[in-house]
Amino acid sequence: MADDTTDTKSSNQMWGGRFASGPDAIMEEINASIGFDKKLFAQDIRGSIAHATMLAHQGIISAEDKDKIVHGLNTILSEIESGNFEFSRQLEDIHMNVEARLATLIGPAAGRLHTARSRNDQVALDFRLWVKEELQKTEQMLTGLIAAFLDRAEEHAESVMPGFTHLQTAQPVTFGHHCMAYVEMFGRDRSRVRHAIEHLDESPIGAAALAGTGYPIDRHMTAKALGFREPTRNSIDTVSDRDFAIEFLSIAAIAGMHLSRLAEEIVIWSTPQFGFVRLSDAFSTGSSIMPQKKNPDAAELVRAKTGRINGSLVALLTIMKGLPLAYSKDMQEDKEQVFDAAESLELAIAAMTGMVRDMTVNTARMKAAAGSGYSTATDLADWLVREAGLPFRDAHHVTGRAVALAESKGCDLAELPLSDLQAIHAAITDKVYDVLTVEASVASRKSFGGTAPSEVRRQIAFWRARN
Ligand code: ARG
């Protein structure tokens, strides 16, 4: 398509030496990443300032050129921040947009900035810095969500609700205990985030194209200036590695899955049939046709965002899986996946934090539901083991008969007269009624990590101290 004799497009100013003509329009379109990687402008400029400072310190460029470069880069930073920067697609990406503008601003000294580096280590640096900041933000947001749950758990350490397995009433638990389950889940997510920050805390700059460089650079100096623990140790790996992005997406996918389960519970709990919680107006919408409705749209969207995040994880794993070492242009497709997932995750955490803080908990509805469905049947069986010395399997059988009887009479276990219970097993006394209430049931489950209010309070104290 591109014909050298008729092509009027100029060859690229960064590598034009070898090229007679500029790219075909389609080539430019498929090649350009500026549309999304302009998000990295602050990291790109920060990296370049650290690099230029190191080059001057090592005597690779003059102090005078370094000063011009740093001044020019700071000017570009404020131009971009104030919206006075014209991004050009012809210049392909953020790195070349910044460098070209630098040349306009300071002249030939700009050409010295790219000494001893390549866009391969430059993009690895910029993206790592961006992901590191995003992980730090995620850590804070998860801490906020955990704090919201700790407050609700404290408030409801004694509020009884049905615990479910198979979404069938299983045993009574406290709402505080249920909230603390989410504290454990988001606490694990947060520690995954902390580990990921440790993993990526190595500086890529100075790996150059893939082989390192012959210039006497100081990679420890740039690592320190950019807030990394140390430089990476293998230049080939450095420019081919996107584990830090994949790790971010994996963490986002797991946290998203937790957020989605929470969202699903809120959707169920807020139905009129359950009525366990009522969402605030701030986190629900009405229906344009059915005036009575209050829809949990935010929770539903959190559930859906999780699908998007999973898609990004699979996309990047698939992009990377066939790439030979070292850099290949395929890797440019890493950014949109991470940016999109980061936006979804931030929104999802913020929305769930708001919902958890704002929702009204209907303790009366929860308690009524906790007592239905023979939720204290296990307590009756345990009582028979403890007080009448029955083997658990026999106690289970006796209890099953009591449940069947209650069912046929259309009453609760606690409403069966003692004579009925004694007809099923003679060892039953009126003391049994003490364990058939939901409050007695939860209070008895004091095992470490159990649902008893005293135990829930112990776990809340643990997490408050851990923050
Ligand atoms: N825009 C590129 C990216 O995001 C920068 C690195 C380009 N390197 C190269 N050798 N073409 O990956």
Coordinates of C-alpha atoms in Angstrom, one line a residue, residues 151-449:
D151 CA -18.5 -1.3 62.3
R152 CA -21.5 -3.3 61.1
A153 CA -20.2 -6.4 62.8
E154 CA -19.8 -4.6 66.1
E155 CA -23.3 -3.1 65.9
H156 CA -24.8 -6.6 65.1
A157 CA -22.6 -8.9 67.2
E158 CA -25.8 -10.2 68.8
S159 CA -28.3 -9.9 65.9
V160 CA -29.5 -13.4 65.0
M161 CA -30.0 -14.4 61.4
P162 CA -30.3 -17.7 59.6
G163 CA -27.1 -19.2 58.4
F164 CA -27.4 -21.0 55.1
T165 CA -25.9 -23.9 53.2
H166 CA -27.2 -24.6 49.7
L167 CA -29.1 -21.3 50.4
Q168 CA -31.3 -23.5 52.7
T169 CA -31.7 -22.5 56.3
A170 CA -28.9 -24.3 58.2
Q171 CA -28.2 -23.0 61.7
P172 CA -28.7 -19.6 63.3
V173 CA -25.7 -17.3 63.2
T174 CA -25.2 -13.7 64.1
F175 CA -25.2 -11.0 61.4
G176 CA -22.0 -9.8 63.0
H177 CA -20.4 -13.2 62.3
H178 CA -21.6 -13.1 58.7
C179 CA -20.1 -9.6 58.3
M180 CA -16.8 -10.9 59.7
A181 CA -16.7 -13.6 57.0
Y182 CA -16.3 -10.7 54.5
V183 CA -13.6 -9.1 56.7
E184 CA -11.7 -12.4 56.4
M185 CA -12.2 -12.4 52.6
F186 CA -11.2 -8.8 52.0
G187 CA -8.4 -9.1 54.5
R188 CA -6.9 -11.9 52.3
D189 CA -7.3 -9.7 49.3
R190 CA -5.5 -6.9 51.1
S191 CA -2.6 -9.2 52.0
R192 CA -2.4 -10.4 48.4
V193 CA -2.1 -6.7 47.4
R194 CA 0.7 -6.2 49.9
H195 CA 2.6 -9.2 48.6
A196 CA 2.2 -7.9 45.0
I197 CA 3.7 -4.6 46.0
E198 CA 6.7 -6.4 47.4
H199 CA 7.0 -8.5 44.3
L200 CA 7.0 -5.6 41.8
D201 CA 9.2 -3.3 43.9
E202 CA 12.2 -3.6 41.6
S203 CA 13.3 -1.0 39.1
P204 CA 13.4 -2.0 35.4
I205 CA 15.1 1.1 34.1
G206 CA 18.6 0.5 32.8
A207 CA 17.8 -2.9 31.3
A208 CA 17.7 -1.0 28.0
A209 CA 16.5 -2.8 24.9
L210 CA 17.1 -6.3 26.5
A211 CA 20.9 -6.7 27.1
G212 CA 21.8 -3.9 29.4
T213 CA 24.1 -1.2 28.3
G214 CA 27.8 -0.3 27.9
Y215 CA 27.4 3.1 29.5
P216 CA 28.5 3.3 33.1
I217 CA 25.0 3.8 34.5
D218 CA 24.0 3.4 38.1
R219 CA 20.8 1.4 38.3
H220 CA 20.8 1.5 42.1
M221 CA 20.6 5.2 42.0
T222 CA 17.6 5.3 39.7
A223 CA 15.9 2.5 41.7
K224 CA 16.3 4.6 44.8
A225 CA 15.2 7.8 43.2
L226 CA 12.0 6.2 42.0
G227 CA 11.1 4.6 45.3
F228 CA 12.0 1.0 44.4
R229 CA 13.6 -1.4 46.8
E230 CA 16.3 -2.4 44.3
P231 CA 16.9 -2.8 40.5
T232 CA 15.8 -5.9 38.7
R233 CA 18.5 -8.5 38.2
N234 CA 18.1 -9.8 34.6
S235 CA 17.8 -7.4 31.7
I236 CA 16.1 -9.9 29.4
D237 CA 13.5 -10.8 32.0
T238 CA 13.0 -7.2 32.9
V239 CA 11.7 -6.1 29.4
S240 CA 9.7 -9.3 28.9
D241 CA 8.0 -9.5 32.3
R242 CA 4.4 -8.5 32.8
D243 CA 3.9 -10.6 35.9
F244 CA 3.2 -7.5 37.9
A245 CA 0.3 -6.6 35.6
I246 CA -1.0 -10.2 35.7
E247 CA -0.7 -10.4 39.4
F248 CA -2.7 -7.2 39.7
L249 CA -5.4 -8.6 37.5
S250 CA -5.4 -11.9 39.4
I251 CA -5.9 -10.1 42.7
A252 CA -8.6 -7.9 41.1
A253 CA -10.3 -11.0 39.8
I254 CA -10.3 -12.7 43.3
A255 CA -11.4 -9.5 45.1
G256 CA -14.0 -9.0 42.3
M257 CA -15.3 -12.5 43.0
H258 CA -15.7 -11.6 46.7
L259 CA -17.4 -8.4 45.9
S260 CA -19.7 -10.2 43.5
R261 CA -20.7 -12.7 46.2
L262 CA -21.4 -9.9 48.5
A263 CA -23.4 -8.1 45.8
E264 CA -25.4 -11.3 45.2
E265 CA -26.2 -11.6 48.9
I266 CA -27.4 -8.0 49.0
V267 CA -29.6 -8.6 46.0
I268 CA -31.2 -11.6 47.7
W269 CA -31.4 -9.9 51.2
S270 CA -33.1 -6.8 49.8
T271 CA -35.9 -8.6 48.1
P272 CA -39.3 -8.2 49.8
Q273 CA -39.3 -12.0 50.3
F274 CA -36.2 -11.9 52.4
G275 CA -36.4 -8.3 53.7
F276 CA -33.2 -8.6 55.7
V277 CA -31.8 -5.3 54.5
R278 CA -33.0 -2.1 52.9
L279 CA -30.7 -0.2 50.7
S280 CA -30.5 3.5 51.0
D281 CA -31.9 5.7 48.3
A282 CA -28.3 6.6 47.5
F283 CA -27.5 3.1 46.4
S284 CA -30.7 2.0 44.6
T285 CA -32.9 3.1 41.8
G286 CA -36.6 3.1 41.1
S287 CA -38.5 1.6 38.2
S288 CA -39.9 3.8 35.4
I289 CA -43.1 1.7 35.3
M290 CA -43.5 0.0 38.7
P291 CA -43.7 2.6 41.4
Q292 CA -43.3 0.2 44.3
K293 CA -39.8 -1.0 43.2
K294 CA -36.5 -0.2 44.6
N295 CA -33.8 -1.9 42.6
P296 CA -30.3 -2.9 43.8
D297 CA -28.7 -1.7 40.6
A298 CA -25.3 -0.8 42.1
A299 CA -25.0 -4.3 43.6
E300 CA -26.0 -5.9 40.2
L301 CA -23.4 -3.8 38.4
V302 CA -20.7 -4.9 40.9
R303 CA -21.7 -8.5 40.0
A304 CA -21.3 -7.6 36.3
K305 CA -18.0 -5.7 36.6
T306 CA -16.5 -8.9 38.0
G307 CA -17.1 -10.5 34.6
R308 CA -15.2 -7.7 32.9
I309 CA -12.3 -8.0 35.3
N310 CA -12.1 -11.8 34.7
G311 CA -12.0 -11.0 30.9
S312 CA -9.0 -8.7 31.4
L313 CA -7.1 -11.4 33.3
V314 CA -7.7 -14.0 30.7
A315 CA -6.9 -11.5 27.9
L316 CA -3.5 -10.6 29.3
L317 CA -2.6 -14.2 30.1
T318 CA -3.5 -15.1 26.6
I319 CA -1.5 -12.2 25.1
M320 CA 1.6 -13.3 27.1
K321 CA 1.5 -17.0 26.8
G322 CA 3.1 -17.5 23.4
L323 CA 5.7 -14.7 23.5
P324 CA 9.3 -15.6 23.1
L325 CA 11.8 -13.5 25.2
A326 CA 12.3 -10.6 25.2
Y327 CA 10.0 -7.7 24.3
S328 CA 7.3 -8.1 21.6
K329 CA 4.8 -5.5 20.5
D330 CA 2.0 -7.7 21.7
M331 CA 2.8 -6.5 25.2
Q332 CA 1.5 -3.1 24.3
E333 CA -2.0 -4.6 24.7
D334 CA -1.3 -5.0 28.5
K335 CA -2.4 -1.5 29.5
E336 CA -6.0 -1.3 28.4
Q337 CA -6.8 -4.5 30.3
V338 CA -5.2 -3.3 33.5
F339 CA -6.7 0.2 33.2
D340 CA -10.1 -1.1 32.6
A341 CA -9.9 -3.7 35.5
A342 CA -8.5 -1.0 37.8
E343 CA -11.4 1.3 37.1
S344 CA -14.0 -1.5 37.6
L345 CA -12.4 -2.7 40.8
E346 CA -12.2 0.8 42.3
L347 CA -15.9 1.4 41.5
A348 CA -16.9 -1.9 42.8
I349 CA -15.1 -1.5 46.2
A350 CA -16.4 2.1 46.5
A351 CA -20.0 1.0 45.8
M352 CA -19.9 -1.9 48.2
T353 CA -18.4 0.1 50.9
G354 CA -21.1 2.7 50.6
M355 CA -23.8 0.0 50.5
V356 CA -22.5 -1.8 53.6
R357 CA -22.3 1.5 55.5
D358 CA -25.7 2.8 54.4
M359 CA -28.0 -0.3 54.4
T360 CA -30.6 -0.6 57.1
V361 CA -30.6 -4.0 58.7
N362 CA -34.0 -5.4 59.6
T363 CA -33.1 -7.4 62.7
A364 CA -36.7 -8.5 63.4
R365 CA -37.0 -10.1 60.0
M366 CA -33.7 -11.8 60.4
K367 CA -34.6 -13.1 63.7
A368 CA -37.9 -14.5 62.6
A369 CA -36.3 -16.2 59.6
A370 CA -33.5 -17.5 61.9
G371 CA -36.1 -19.4 64.0
S372 CA -37.9 -20.9 61.0
G373 CA -36.9 -24.0 59.1
Y374 CA -36.0 -26.0 62.2
S375 CA -32.7 -24.2 62.4
T376 CA -32.0 -25.4 66.0
A377 CA -32.3 -29.1 65.1
T378 CA -28.6 -29.6 65.5
D379 CA -28.9 -28.0 68.9
L380 CA -31.4 -30.7 69.9
A381 CA -29.1 -33.4 68.6
D382 CA -26.2 -31.9 70.5
W383 CA -28.3 -31.7 73.7
L384 CA -29.1 -35.5 73.4
V385 CA -25.4 -36.3 73.0
R386 CA -24.4 -34.1 75.9
E387 CA -27.3 -34.6 78.4
A388 CA -28.6 -38.1 77.5
G389 CA -25.3 -39.6 76.4
L390 CA -26.6 -40.7 73.0
P391 CA -24.1 -41.3 70.1
F392 CA -24.4 -38.4 67.7
R393 CA -25.7 -40.6 64.9
D394 CA -28.6 -41.8 67.2
A395 CA -29.2 -38.3 68.3
H396 CA -29.4 -37.2 64.7
H397 CA -32.1 -39.9 64.1
V398 CA -34.2 -38.9 67.1
T399 CA -34.0 -35.3 66.1
G400 CA -35.1 -36.1 62.6
R401 CA -38.2 -37.7 64.0
A402 CA -38.9 -34.6 66.1
V403 CA -38.5 -32.4 63.0
A404 CA -40.9 -34.6 61.1
L405 CA -43.5 -34.5 63.9
A406 CA -43.2 -30.7 64.1
E407 CA -43.6 -30.4 60.4
S408 CA -46.7 -32.5 60.4
K409 CA -48.1 -30.4 63.2
G410 CA -47.1 -27.2 61.4
C411 CA -45.2 -25.9 64.4
D412 CA -41.6 -25.1 65.5
L413 CA -39.4 -27.6 67.4
A414 CA -39.7 -25.4 70.5
E415 CA -43.5 -25.5 70.3
L416 CA -43.7 -29.3 70.5
P417 CA -45.0 -30.3 74.0
L418 CA -42.6 -32.2 76.2
S419 CA -44.9 -35.3 76.1
D420 CA -44.4 -35.5 72.3
L421 CA -40.7 -35.2 72.6
Q422 CA -40.6 -37.8 75.4
A423 CA -42.6 -40.2 73.2
I424 CA -39.8 -40.0 70.7
H425 CA -37.0 -40.4 73.3
A426 CA -37.7 -40.9 77.0
A427 CA -34.4 -39.2 78.2
I428 CA -35.7 -35.8 77.0
T429 CA -36.5 -33.3 79.8
D430 CA -37.9 -29.8 79.9
K431 CA -34.3 -28.5 80.1
V432 CA -34.1 -29.1 76.3
Y433 CA -36.2 -26.0 75.6
D434 CA -33.2 -23.9 76.8
V435 CA -31.3 -24.9 73.7
L436 CA -34.1 -24.6 71.2
T437 CA -34.1 -20.8 71.0
V438 CA -32.0 -19.1 68.4
E439 CA -30.3 -17.0 71.0
A440 CA -29.2 -20.0 73.0
S441 CA -28.1 -21.7 69.8
V442 CA -25.7 -18.9 68.8
A443 CA -24.5 -18.3 72.3
S444 CA -23.4 -21.9 72.7
R445 CA -21.2 -21.8 69.6
K446 CA -18.1 -20.4 71.4
S447 CA -15.5 -22.5 69.6
F448 CA -12.7 -20.4 68.1
G449 CA -14.1 -18.7 65.0

